[in-house]
Coordinates of N, CA and C in Angstrom, one line a residue:
M1 N -81.9 19.0 -50.3 CA -80.5 18.6 -51.0 C -79.3 20.3 -50.4
Q2 N -78.8 20.1 -49.8 CA -78.4 21.2 -48.8 C -76.7 20.5 -48.6
T3 N -75.6 21.4 -48.3 CA -73.7 22.5 -47.7 C -73.6 22.1 -49.2
R4 N -72.1 21.7 -49.4 CA -71.3 21.7 -50.3 C -71.2 20.7 -51.2
I5 N -69.7 21.6 -52.0 CA -69.3 20.8 -52.8 C -68.3 20.7 -53.7
G6 N -67.3 20.5 -52.7 CA -65.6 21.0 -52.9 C -64.7 20.6 -53.5
L7 N -63.5 21.7 -52.5 CA -62.2 21.6 -53.7 C -60.8 19.6 -53.6
V8 N -60.5 18.7 -53.9 CA -59.8 18.2 -53.0 C -58.5 18.9 -52.7
A9 N -57.8 18.2 -52.1 CA -56.6 19.4 -51.9 C -55.0 18.4 -52.9
S10 N -54.6 19.4 -52.7 CA -53.3 19.2 -53.7 C -52.6 17.2 -52.2
V11 N -51.8 17.1 -53.5 CA -50.9 16.1 -52.8 C -49.8 16.1 -51.9
V12 N -50.0 15.3 -51.0 CA -49.2 15.8 -49.5 C -47.5 15.7 -49.9
S13 N -46.8 15.9 -50.2 CA -45.3 15.8 -50.5 C -45.0 15.2 -49.1
D14 N -45.6 16.4 -47.9 CA -44.0 16.7 -46.0 C -43.9 14.2 -46.4
T15 N -42.9 15.3 -46.1 CA -41.7 14.3 -45.2 C -42.0 14.0 -43.7
S16 N -43.4 14.2 -43.4 CA -43.2 14.0 -41.4 C -43.9 12.4 -40.9
D17 N -44.0 12.3 -42.3 CA -45.1 10.6 -42.0 C -44.0 9.1 -42.5
K18 N -42.8 10.0 -43.4 CA -42.7 9.3 -44.8 C -41.9 8.6 -43.6
M19 N -42.2 7.3 -44.3 CA -40.6 5.3 -43.6 C -40.3 4.4 -44.9
D20 N -39.3 4.0 -44.6 CA -38.3 2.7 -45.5 C -40.7 2.2 -45.5
A21 N -40.9 1.4 -47.6 CA -41.5 1.6 -47.7 C -41.0 -0.2 -47.9
T22 N -40.1 0.0 -48.2 CA -39.9 -2.0 -47.3 C -40.2 -2.4 -45.8
A23 N -40.7 -0.9 -44.9 CA -40.7 -1.3 -43.6 C -42.1 -1.3 -43.8
L24 N -43.4 -1.2 -45.0 CA -44.8 -1.0 -44.2 C -44.9 -1.6 -45.6
L25 N -44.8 -1.7 -46.5 CA -45.4 -3.6 -47.7 C -43.7 -4.6 -47.4
P26 N -44.3 -5.6 -48.2 CA -43.6 -6.7 -48.4 C -42.3 -6.4 -49.7
T27 N -41.4 -6.5 -50.1 CA -41.3 -6.1 -50.6 C -41.9 -6.3 -51.9
S28 N -41.9 -7.8 -51.9 CA -43.0 -9.2 -53.5 C -43.3 -8.0 -53.5
V29 N -44.1 -7.4 -52.4 CA -45.4 -6.2 -52.9 C -45.2 -5.2 -54.4
L30 N -43.9 -4.6 -53.2 CA -43.7 -3.4 -53.9 C -43.4 -3.7 -55.5
R31 N -41.8 -4.6 -55.5 CA -41.4 -5.6 -56.7 C -42.9 -6.2 -58.1
N32 N -44.4 -6.5 -56.9 CA -45.2 -7.3 -58.4 C -46.8 -5.7 -58.0
L33 N -46.3 -5.1 -57.7 CA -46.6 -3.7 -57.9 C -47.0 -2.6 -59.9
S34 N -46.1 -2.9 -60.1 CA -44.9 -2.5 -60.9 C -44.5 -4.1 -62.3
D35 N -45.6 -4.6 -61.7 CA -45.1 -5.7 -63.2 C -45.9 -5.1 -63.9
K36 N -46.0 -5.8 -65.1 CA -46.8 -5.6 -66.7 C -47.5 -7.0 -66.8
L37 N -47.6 -7.3 -65.7 CA -48.7 -8.8 -66.1 C -49.5 -7.7 -65.1
Y38 N -51.1 -8.2 -64.9 CA -51.7 -7.5 -64.5 C -52.3 -7.8 -63.0
E39 N -52.3 -10.1 -63.6 CA -52.5 -10.7 -62.3 C -51.6 -10.3 -61.2
K40 N -50.9 -9.7 -61.9 CA -49.1 -9.8 -60.3 C -49.6 -8.9 -59.6
R41 N -50.0 -7.5 -60.4 CA -50.7 -6.0 -59.5 C -51.8 -6.5 -58.8
K42 N -53.2 -7.6 -59.4 CA -53.7 -7.8 -58.8 C -53.8 -8.5 -57.2
N43 N -53.3 -9.3 -57.6 CA -52.9 -10.1 -56.3 C -51.6 -8.6 -55.2
A44 N -50.7 -8.4 -55.8 CA -49.9 -7.2 -54.8 C -51.0 -6.2 -54.5
A45 N -52.0 -5.6 -55.5 CA -53.2 -4.2 -54.5 C -54.1 -5.6 -53.3
L46 N -54.5 -6.5 -54.3 CA -54.9 -7.8 -52.6 C -53.9 -8.0 -51.7
E47 N -52.9 -8.0 -51.1 CA -52.0 -8.0 -50.1 C -51.7 -6.9 -49.4
V48 N -51.8 -5.2 -50.8 CA -51.6 -3.9 -49.9 C -53.2 -3.8 -48.6
E49 N -54.7 -3.9 -49.6 CA -55.4 -4.3 -48.5 C -55.7 -4.8 -47.0
G50 N -54.9 -6.3 -46.9 CA -54.8 -7.4 -46.1 C -53.8 -6.2 -45.3
V51 N -52.6 -5.2 -44.9 CA -52.1 -4.7 -44.8 C -52.2 -3.5 -44.0
V52 N -53.5 -2.6 -44.5 CA -54.3 -1.7 -43.7 C -55.2 -2.4 -43.0
K53 N -56.3 -3.2 -43.8 CA -56.4 -4.2 -43.2 C -56.5 -4.6 -41.8
Q54 N -55.7 -4.1 -41.0 CA -54.4 -4.7 -40.5 C -53.9 -3.3 -39.2
L55 N -54.0 -2.7 -40.4 CA -53.3 -1.6 -39.7 C -54.1 -0.4 -39.2
T56 N -55.4 -0.9 -40.8 CA -56.6 -0.1 -39.6 C -56.8 -0.1 -38.1
A57 N -57.0 -1.8 -38.0 CA -58.3 -2.5 -37.3 C -56.6 -2.2 -35.1
S58 N -55.9 -2.4 -35.8 CA -55.2 -1.4 -35.0 C -54.8 0.2 -34.6
G59 N -55.3 0.7 -35.3 CA -55.3 1.9 -35.3 C -54.0 2.4 -35.3
E60 N -53.2 1.5 -36.4 CA -52.0 2.4 -36.5 C -51.8 3.4 -38.4
H61 N -52.6 4.5 -37.0 CA -53.1 5.3 -39.3 C -51.8 6.0 -39.7
E62 N -50.8 6.7 -38.5 CA -49.4 7.1 -39.5 C -48.9 6.3 -40.3
K63 N -48.8 5.0 -39.7 CA -48.2 3.6 -40.7 C -49.1 3.3 -42.2
I64 N -50.3 3.9 -42.2 CA -51.1 3.3 -42.7 C -51.4 4.9 -43.8
S65 N -51.1 5.6 -43.8 CA -50.9 7.3 -44.4 C -49.2 7.2 -45.0
G66 N -47.8 6.5 -44.1 CA -47.2 5.8 -44.8 C -47.2 5.3 -46.7
V67 N -48.1 4.0 -45.8 CA -48.5 3.9 -47.4 C -49.0 4.1 -48.3
I68 N -50.1 4.8 -47.9 CA -50.5 5.7 -49.3 C -49.4 7.1 -50.2
Q69 N -48.7 7.2 -49.1 CA -47.4 8.1 -49.3 C -46.8 7.5 -50.8
V70 N -45.9 5.9 -49.7 CA -45.4 5.8 -51.1 C -46.0 5.0 -52.5
L71 N -47.8 4.3 -52.2 CA -48.3 4.0 -53.0 C -48.6 5.4 -54.5
T72 N -48.4 6.7 -54.0 CA -49.1 7.9 -54.1 C -47.6 8.2 -54.6
N73 N -46.4 8.7 -54.0 CA -45.5 9.3 -54.8 C -44.0 7.7 -55.9
D74 N -44.2 6.7 -55.1 CA -43.7 5.4 -56.0 C -44.0 5.2 -56.9
F75 N -45.5 5.3 -56.7 CA -47.1 4.7 -58.0 C -47.0 5.2 -58.7
A76 N -48.0 5.5 -58.2 CA -49.3 6.9 -59.0 C -48.0 7.8 -59.5
M77 N -47.1 8.8 -59.2 CA -46.9 9.7 -59.4 C -45.0 9.7 -60.0
S78 N -44.7 8.2 -60.5 CA -43.7 7.3 -61.9 C -44.3 7.7 -63.1
P79 N -42.9 7.4 -63.7 CA -42.8 8.2 -64.7 C -43.2 6.5 -65.4
Q80 N -43.3 5.7 -64.4 CA -43.1 4.3 -65.8 C -44.5 4.3 -65.4
A81 N -44.9 3.7 -66.7 CA -47.1 3.3 -66.9 C -47.4 2.8 -65.5
N82 N -47.0 1.3 -65.5 CA -47.2 0.3 -65.1 C -46.9 0.7 -63.7
H83 N -46.0 1.4 -63.2 CA -45.4 1.8 -61.5 C -47.1 2.3 -61.3
R84 N -47.7 2.9 -62.4 CA -48.6 4.0 -62.0 C -50.3 3.7 -62.0
K85 N -50.3 2.5 -62.8 CA -50.5 1.8 -62.5 C -51.5 0.5 -61.3
G86 N -50.1 0.1 -61.4 CA -50.2 -0.6 -59.5 C -50.5 0.6 -59.0
G87 N -50.0 1.6 -58.8 CA -50.5 2.4 -57.8 C -51.7 2.8 -57.2
L88 N -52.7 2.8 -59.1 CA -53.7 3.6 -59.1 C -54.5 2.4 -57.8
I89 N -54.8 0.4 -58.6 CA -55.2 -0.1 -57.6 C -54.7 -0.1 -56.4
G90 N -53.7 -0.1 -55.9 CA -52.9 -0.3 -55.0 C -53.9 1.1 -54.2
L91 N -53.6 1.5 -54.2 CA -54.5 3.1 -53.9 C -55.9 3.2 -53.2
A92 N -56.7 2.4 -53.9 CA -58.0 2.0 -54.8 C -58.0 0.5 -53.2
A93 N -57.3 -0.8 -53.7 CA -57.2 -2.0 -52.1 C -56.9 -1.0 -51.3
A94 N -56.0 0.6 -50.6 CA -55.9 1.1 -49.8 C -57.3 1.5 -49.3
T95 N -58.1 1.8 -49.7 CA -59.2 2.4 -49.3 C -60.8 0.9 -49.5
V96 N -60.6 -0.2 -49.6 CA -61.1 -0.9 -49.4 C -60.2 -2.0 -47.8
G97 N -60.0 -1.2 -47.6 CA -58.7 -1.3 -45.9 C -59.6 -1.1 -45.4
L98 N -59.0 0.0 -45.7 CA -60.0 0.8 -44.3 C -61.7 0.9 -44.4
A99 N -62.1 0.7 -45.4 CA -63.8 0.8 -44.7 C -64.6 2.1 -44.3
N100 N -65.2 1.9 -43.3 CA -65.4 3.2 -42.9 C -64.6 4.0 -41.8
D101 N -63.3 3.4 -42.1 CA -61.8 4.7 -41.1 C -61.5 5.6 -43.1
A102 N -62.4 4.9 -44.2 CA -61.6 5.4 -45.5 C -61.7 7.2 -45.7
S103 N -63.1 7.6 -44.6 CA -62.8 9.2 -44.8 C -62.0 10.0 -43.8
Q104 N -60.7 9.0 -42.6 CA -60.0 9.8 -42.7 C -58.5 9.7 -43.9
H105 N -58.6 9.9 -44.8 CA -57.6 9.5 -45.2 C -58.0 9.3 -47.1
L106 N -58.8 10.1 -47.3 CA -59.1 10.3 -48.7 C -58.7 11.2 -48.9
D107 N -59.0 12.4 -48.6 CA -57.6 14.0 -49.2 C -56.1 14.2 -49.5
R108 N -55.4 12.7 -49.5 CA -54.7 11.9 -49.6 C -55.5 10.9 -50.5
I109 N -56.2 10.5 -50.7 CA -56.1 8.9 -52.0 C -56.5 9.3 -53.2
V110 N -57.7 10.1 -53.1 CA -58.0 10.7 -54.0 C -57.9 11.8 -55.0
P111 N -56.9 12.2 -54.9 CA -56.3 13.7 -55.6 C -54.6 13.0 -56.8
P112 N -54.5 12.0 -55.9 CA -53.5 11.2 -56.6 C -54.0 10.2 -58.1
V113 N -55.2 10.0 -58.2 CA -56.0 8.9 -58.7 C -56.5 10.7 -60.3
L114 N -57.2 11.0 -59.3 CA -57.9 12.4 -60.1 C -56.2 12.6 -61.2
N115 N -55.3 12.7 -60.5 CA -54.1 13.0 -61.5 C -54.0 12.7 -62.6
S116 N -54.4 10.9 -62.5 CA -54.2 9.6 -63.0 C -54.7 9.9 -64.8
S117 N -56.1 10.4 -64.3 CA -58.4 10.6 -65.2 C -57.5 11.1 -66.6
T118 N -56.1 12.3 -66.5 CA -55.7 12.6 -67.9 C -54.5 11.9 -68.0
D119 N -53.7 11.5 -68.0 CA -53.2 11.1 -68.1 C -52.4 10.0 -69.5
E120 N -51.6 10.4 -70.2 CA -51.2 10.4 -71.7 C -51.2 9.2 -72.3
D121 N -51.2 8.1 -71.1 CA -51.5 6.6 -71.1 C -52.7 6.5 -71.0
S122 N -53.9 5.7 -71.8 CA -55.7 5.3 -72.1 C -55.5 4.0 -71.0
R123 N -54.3 3.3 -71.3 CA -54.4 2.0 -69.7 C -54.6 2.5 -68.5
V124 N -53.7 4.1 -68.6 CA -53.7 4.1 -66.1 C -55.1 5.4 -66.2
R125 N -55.4 6.0 -68.0 CA -57.4 6.4 -68.0 C -57.4 5.2 -67.2
F126 N -58.0 4.4 -68.4 CA -59.2 3.4 -67.3 C -58.9 3.0 -66.4
Y127 N -57.3 2.8 -65.9 CA -57.7 2.5 -64.1 C -58.1 3.6 -63.4
A128 N -57.6 4.7 -64.2 CA -57.4 5.8 -62.7 C -59.9 5.8 -62.1
C129 N -59.9 5.5 -64.4 CA -61.9 5.3 -63.7 C -61.9 4.1 -62.8
E130 N -62.1 3.2 -62.9 CA -61.4 1.9 -62.5 C -61.5 1.8 -60.3
A131 N -60.2 3.0 -60.3 CA -60.2 2.8 -59.5 C -60.9 4.0 -57.9
L132 N -61.4 5.0 -59.0 CA -62.2 6.1 -58.7 C -63.3 5.6 -58.6
Y133 N -63.7 4.3 -59.3 CA -65.3 3.6 -58.5 C -65.2 2.6 -57.8
N134 N -64.2 2.1 -57.4 CA -64.2 1.7 -56.1 C -64.1 2.0 -54.9
I135 N -63.3 3.0 -54.9 CA -63.3 4.2 -53.7 C -64.4 4.9 -53.0
A136 N -65.3 5.5 -54.6 CA -66.2 5.3 -54.5 C -67.0 5.4 -54.0
K137 N -67.8 3.2 -54.0 CA -68.0 2.4 -53.9 C -67.9 2.1 -52.1
V138 N -66.4 2.3 -52.0 CA -66.1 2.5 -50.2 C -66.9 3.7 -49.5
S139 N -66.2 4.5 -49.8 CA -66.8 6.5 -49.7 C -67.6 6.8 -49.5
R140 N -68.7 6.7 -50.2 CA -69.6 7.3 -50.5 C -70.7 8.7 -50.1
G141 N -71.3 8.4 -49.1 CA -71.4 10.0 -49.4 C -69.7 11.1 -48.8
D142 N -69.0 10.2 -48.1 CA -68.5 11.2 -48.0 C -66.9 11.3 -49.2
F143 N -67.9 11.0 -50.4 CA -66.6 10.7 -52.2 C -67.6 12.1 -52.4
I144 N -68.9 12.7 -51.4 CA -69.6 14.7 -52.7 C -68.0 15.5 -52.4
V145 N -67.5 16.0 -51.3 CA -66.0 16.8 -50.8 C -65.8 16.7 -52.4
F146 N -65.5 15.8 -53.2 CA -64.6 15.9 -54.0 C -65.2 16.1 -55.9
F147 N -66.5 16.3 -54.8 CA -67.4 16.5 -56.5 C -66.6 17.1 -57.8
N148 N -66.6 18.9 -56.9 CA -66.8 20.1 -58.4 C -65.8 18.8 -59.3
D149 N -63.7 18.2 -59.0 CA -63.3 17.4 -59.7 C -63.5 16.1 -60.2
I150 N -64.2 15.6 -59.5 CA -65.1 13.9 -59.9 C -65.8 15.1 -60.8
F151 N -66.5 15.7 -61.0 CA -67.7 16.1 -62.4 C -66.6 16.6 -63.8
D152 N -65.5 17.9 -63.0 CA -64.7 17.2 -64.7 C -64.1 16.9 -64.4
A153 N -63.8 15.5 -63.5 CA -62.7 14.1 -64.3 C -63.9 14.0 -65.8
L154 N -64.5 13.6 -65.2 CA -66.1 12.6 -66.3 C -66.1 13.8 -67.4
C155 N -66.6 14.6 -67.4 CA -66.8 15.9 -68.2 C -65.7 15.8 -69.9
K156 N -64.3 15.5 -68.8 CA -63.4 15.1 -70.3 C -63.0 13.6 -70.1
L157 N -63.5 12.8 -69.2 CA -63.3 11.6 -69.6 C -64.3 10.6 -70.8
S158 N -66.1 11.8 -70.3 CA -67.0 11.0 -71.3 C -66.6 10.8 -72.8
A159 N -65.7 12.2 -72.9 CA -65.7 11.9 -74.1 C -63.9 11.5 -75.3
D160 N -63.5 10.4 -74.2 CA -62.6 10.3 -74.7 C -61.9 9.8 -75.4
S161 N -60.5 9.6 -75.9 CA -60.5 8.8 -77.1 C -60.6 7.2 -77.3
D162 N -60.0 6.6 -76.1 CA -60.4 5.0 -76.4 C -62.1 4.9 -75.6
P163 N -62.2 3.7 -76.6 CA -64.4 4.3 -76.0 C -64.1 2.8 -74.0
N164 N -62.2 2.0 -74.1 CA -62.8 1.3 -72.9 C -62.9 2.8 -71.8
V165 N -62.2 2.9 -72.2 CA -62.2 4.5 -70.8 C -63.6 4.7 -71.3
Q166 N -63.6 5.7 -72.1 CA -65.2 5.7 -71.8 C -66.1 5.5 -70.9
S167 N -66.3 4.0 -71.9 CA -67.3 2.6 -71.0 C -67.0 2.8 -69.5
A168 N -66.0 3.0 -68.8 CA -65.0 3.0 -67.4 C -66.0 4.6 -66.9
A169 N -65.8 5.4 -67.2 CA -65.5 6.1 -67.1 C -67.8 6.5 -66.7
H170 N -68.2 6.0 -67.5 CA -69.9 5.9 -67.5 C -70.2 4.9 -66.8
L171 N -69.4 4.4 -65.9 CA -69.7 3.2 -64.7 C -69.8 3.7 -64.0
L172 N -68.5 4.9 -63.5 CA -68.6 5.8 -62.0 C -68.9 6.8 -63.2
D173 N -69.5 7.1 -64.0 CA -70.3 8.2 -63.9 C -72.0 7.7 -63.3
R174 N -72.6 6.7 -63.4 CA -73.3 5.6 -62.4 C -73.5 6.4 -61.5
L175 N -72.5 5.9 -60.9 CA -72.5 5.1 -59.6 C -72.6 6.8 -58.6
V176 N -71.0 7.3 -59.5 CA -71.6 9.3 -58.2 C -72.9 9.9 -58.3
K177 N -73.4 9.8 -59.4 CA -75.3 9.8 -59.5 C -76.2 8.7 -58.9
D178 N -76.4 7.5 -58.0 CA -76.6 7.3 -56.6 C -76.3 7.9 -56.7
I179 N -74.4 8.3 -55.6 CA -74.7 9.3 -54.2 C -74.7 10.0 -54.2
V180 N -74.7 10.5 -54.9 CA -75.7 12.4 -54.5 C -76.7 12.2 -54.7
T181 N -77.5 11.4 -55.6 CA -79.1 11.9 -55.6 C -79.9 10.8 -53.7
E182 N -78.7 10.7 -53.5 CA -78.6 9.5 -52.2 C -78.5 10.6 -50.9
S183 N -77.7 11.4 -51.4 CA -76.8 12.3 -49.9 C -77.2 13.5 -49.7
D184 N -77.3 14.1 -48.9 CA -77.6 15.4 -47.9 C -76.8 16.5 -48.1
Q185 N -75.2 16.2 -48.6 CA -74.7 16.9 -48.6 C -74.6 17.9 -50.0
F186 N -75.4 17.4 -50.8 CA -75.0 17.5 -53.2 C -75.7 19.5 -52.4
S187 N -75.2 20.3 -53.0 CA -76.2 21.9 -53.1 C -75.9 21.3 -55.3
I188 N -77.4 21.6 -55.0 CA -78.2 22.4 -56.6 C -77.2 23.3 -57.1
E189 N -78.2 23.8 -56.2 CA -76.9 25.8 -56.1 C -75.6 25.7 -57.1
E190 N -74.9 24.7 -55.7 CA -73.7 24.9 -56.5 C -73.4 24.6 -57.7
F191 N -74.2 22.3 -57.7 CA -74.1 22.5 -59.7 C -74.2 23.4 -60.5
I192 N -75.0 25.0 -60.5 CA -75.1 25.7 -61.9 C -74.1 25.7 -63.1
P193 N -73.6 26.2 -61.6 CA -72.6 27.2 -61.5 C -71.0 26.0 -63.2
L194 N -71.3 25.5 -62.5 CA -70.3 23.8 -63.1 C -71.1 22.9 -64.2
L195 N -72.4 23.6 -64.4 CA -73.2 23.2 -65.8 C -72.8 24.1 -67.0
R196 N -73.4 25.7 -66.1 CA -72.9 26.6 -67.0 C -71.2 26.3 -67.4
E197 N -70.5 26.1 -67.2 CA -68.6 26.1 -67.8 C -69.3 25.5 -68.9
R198 N -69.5 24.9 -68.4 CA -69.6 24.0 -70.4 C -71.1 23.4 -70.9
M199 N -71.6 24.8 -70.7 CA -72.6 24.8 -71.7 C -72.8 25.1 -73.5
N200 N -71.8 25.2 -73.4 CA -71.2 26.1 -74.9 C -70.1 24.6 -75.6
V201 N -69.8 23.7 -74.8 CA -68.9 22.8 -75.6 C -70.0 21.8 -76.8
L202 N -69.3 21.7 -77.2 CA -69.9 21.2 -78.9 C -69.7 19.8 -78.9
N203 N -69.3 18.9 -78.2 CA -68.6 17.5 -78.3 C -69.7 17.2 -78.3
P204 N -70.3 16.1 -78.7 CA -72.0 15.2 -78.6 C -71.9 15.0 -77.9
F205 N -70.0 13.8 -76.7 CA -70.2 13.1 -75.6 C -70.8 14.2 -74.3
V206 N -70.0 15.1 -74.4 CA -70.1 15.6 -73.7 C -71.8 16.5 -73.3
R207 N -72.4 16.5 -74.0 CA -73.3 16.9 -74.0 C -74.8 15.9 -73.3
Q208 N -73.8 15.1 -74.2 CA -75.2 14.0 -73.5 C -74.9 13.3 -72.6
F209 N -73.4 13.7 -72.6 CA -72.9 14.1 -70.6 C -73.8 14.5 -69.4
L210 N -74.0 16.1 -69.6 CA -74.3 17.5 -69.8 C -76.0 16.4 -69.2
V211 N -76.7 16.2 -70.8 CA -78.1 16.8 -70.4 C -78.8 14.9 -70.2
G212 N -77.3 13.7 -69.1 CA -77.6 12.5 -68.2 C -77.8 13.5 -66.4
W213 N -76.7 14.2 -66.7 CA -77.1 14.5 -65.3 C -78.1 15.9 -64.9
I214 N -78.4 16.5 -65.8 CA -79.7 17.4 -65.6 C -80.4 16.0 -65.3
T215 N -80.9 15.8 -66.0 CA -81.6 14.4 -66.5 C -82.6 13.6 -65.2
V216 N -81.6 13.1 -64.3 CA -80.8 13.5 -63.1 C -81.5 13.5 -62.0
L217 N -81.3 15.3 -62.0 CA -81.6 16.3 -60.8 C -83.4 16.4 -60.9
D218 N -83.8 16.6 -62.8 CA -84.3 16.7 -62.8 C -85.2 15.7 -62.0
S219 N -84.8 14.8 -62.0 CA -85.9 13.8 -61.3 C -85.9 13.3 -59.9
V220 N -85.0 13.9 -58.8 CA -85.3 14.6 -57.4 C -86.1 15.4 -57.1
P221 N -86.8 14.9 -56.5 CA -88.5 15.1 -56.1 C -88.3 16.9 -55.6
E222 N -87.3 16.9 -54.7 CA -87.7 18.5 -55.1 C -86.5 19.7 -54.9
I223 N -86.3 19.2 -56.7 CA -85.6 19.5 -57.6 C -85.7 19.9 -58.6
D224 N -86.5 21.4 -59.6 CA -86.7 21.2 -61.0 C -85.2 22.4 -61.9
M225 N -85.1 21.6 -62.8 CA -84.2 22.4 -63.0 C -84.5 24.1 -63.6
L226 N -86.2 23.5 -64.1 CA -86.1 25.1 -65.7 C -86.3 26.6 -64.2
S227 N -86.4 25.9 -62.4 CA -86.4 26.9 -62.4 C -85.2 27.2 -61.9
F228 N -84.4 27.4 -62.4 CA -82.7 28.3 -63.1 C -83.0 29.1 -63.5
L229 N -83.7 28.6 -64.7 CA -83.6 30.2 -66.0 C -83.3 31.4 -65.6
P230 N -83.8 31.6 -64.7 CA -83.8 33.3 -64.4 C -82.3 33.5 -63.7
D231 N -81.8 32.7 -63.7 CA -80.5 32.2 -63.3 C -79.3 32.5 -64.1
F232 N -80.2 32.5 -65.5 CA -78.9 32.4 -66.6 C -78.5 33.7 -67.5
P233 N -78.2 34.2 -67.8 CA -77.9 35.3 -69.2 C -79.1 35.5 -70.1
D234 N -79.0 36.2 -70.9 CA -80.3 35.8 -71.3 C -79.2 35.4 -72.2
D235 N -78.3 35.1 -73.1 CA -78.0 34.2 -74.5 C -77.5 33.5 -73.7
E236 N -77.8 32.9 -72.8 CA -77.6 31.3 -72.2 C -78.4 30.4 -71.9
K237 N -79.1 30.9 -71.8 CA -81.3 31.1 -72.0 C -81.0 29.8 -71.7
S238 N -81.3 30.0 -73.2 CA -81.9 29.3 -74.4 C -81.0 27.3 -74.2
L239 N -79.8 28.1 -74.4 CA -79.6 26.4 -74.6 C -79.2 26.5 -73.3
F240 N -79.9 26.2 -72.6 CA -79.9 25.6 -70.9 C -81.1 25.1 -71.2
E241 N -82.9 25.8 -71.7 CA -83.9 25.4 -71.3 C -83.3 24.4 -72.6
S242 N -82.6 24.7 -74.1 CA -82.7 23.1 -74.2 C -82.1 22.0 -74.0
L243 N -81.3 21.7 -72.8 CA -81.0 21.1 -72.5 C -82.1 20.2 -71.2
V244 N -82.1 21.5 -70.7 CA -83.3 20.3 -69.6 C -84.5 20.0 -71.3
I245 N -85.4 20.5 -72.0 CA -85.8 19.6 -72.2 C -85.6 18.4 -73.5
E246 N -84.0 18.7 -73.5 CA -83.7 17.4 -74.3 C -83.7 16.2 -73.4
S247 N -83.8 16.7 -71.6 CA -83.6 15.9 -71.3 C -85.3 14.8 -70.6
K248 N -85.3 15.8 -70.7 CA -86.0 15.1 -70.5 C -87.6 14.0 -71.7
M249 N -86.8 14.4 -73.1 CA -87.1 13.1 -73.9 C -86.2 12.7 -73.8
T250 N -85.3 12.4 -73.3 CA -84.2 11.2 -73.2 C -84.8 9.6 -71.8

């Protein structure tokens, strides 16, 4: 297993491909994406998926970028919670519409969704987990480039104060683990520093999260987690060893 685990690009705010929102999405869709009722937002997202699917089929990627920009700037980054919820479900729907072409737009889709994982509104955080799950399910291996940031978000979400957010994060976590273990783009050498940064966190949910990752990675035939013990400073070796031993007991 080799190569990189990377950092997401920042949200693009340039106006070079900015278009009038109503020229990209019907007014009814824009209105329903911000509705307080989930069913209306869901139906609007299905229409977003259909629009993006048509644009993908005709190769109109500039317009797709415009749709993503509208969903990001006017919805996912809105001060209104219902707008943010609609933006998240809309960005996930756009990814589904892109299907095999999703990799071309992930650097614009994933950052605003990740940003929402720390939203003050627990329902927005829940929808962020749901959106990331659907995006990861479509993009699979292409999702690995965002691993550092996904891992950081999952670590925080694993200790979220809302049990519904925790449950959604666990589902996302399992999917990301599946993607990582089947990918040849994941680097265990680059994962170890991420683990070290969080080993001293006392929260039991975070510890369980870390043990879960050690368990999964140690189950990969070519990875022996204890072989990395010499890489740790003396004051961290016992802590790392205890995490690995705990993972073998789960």
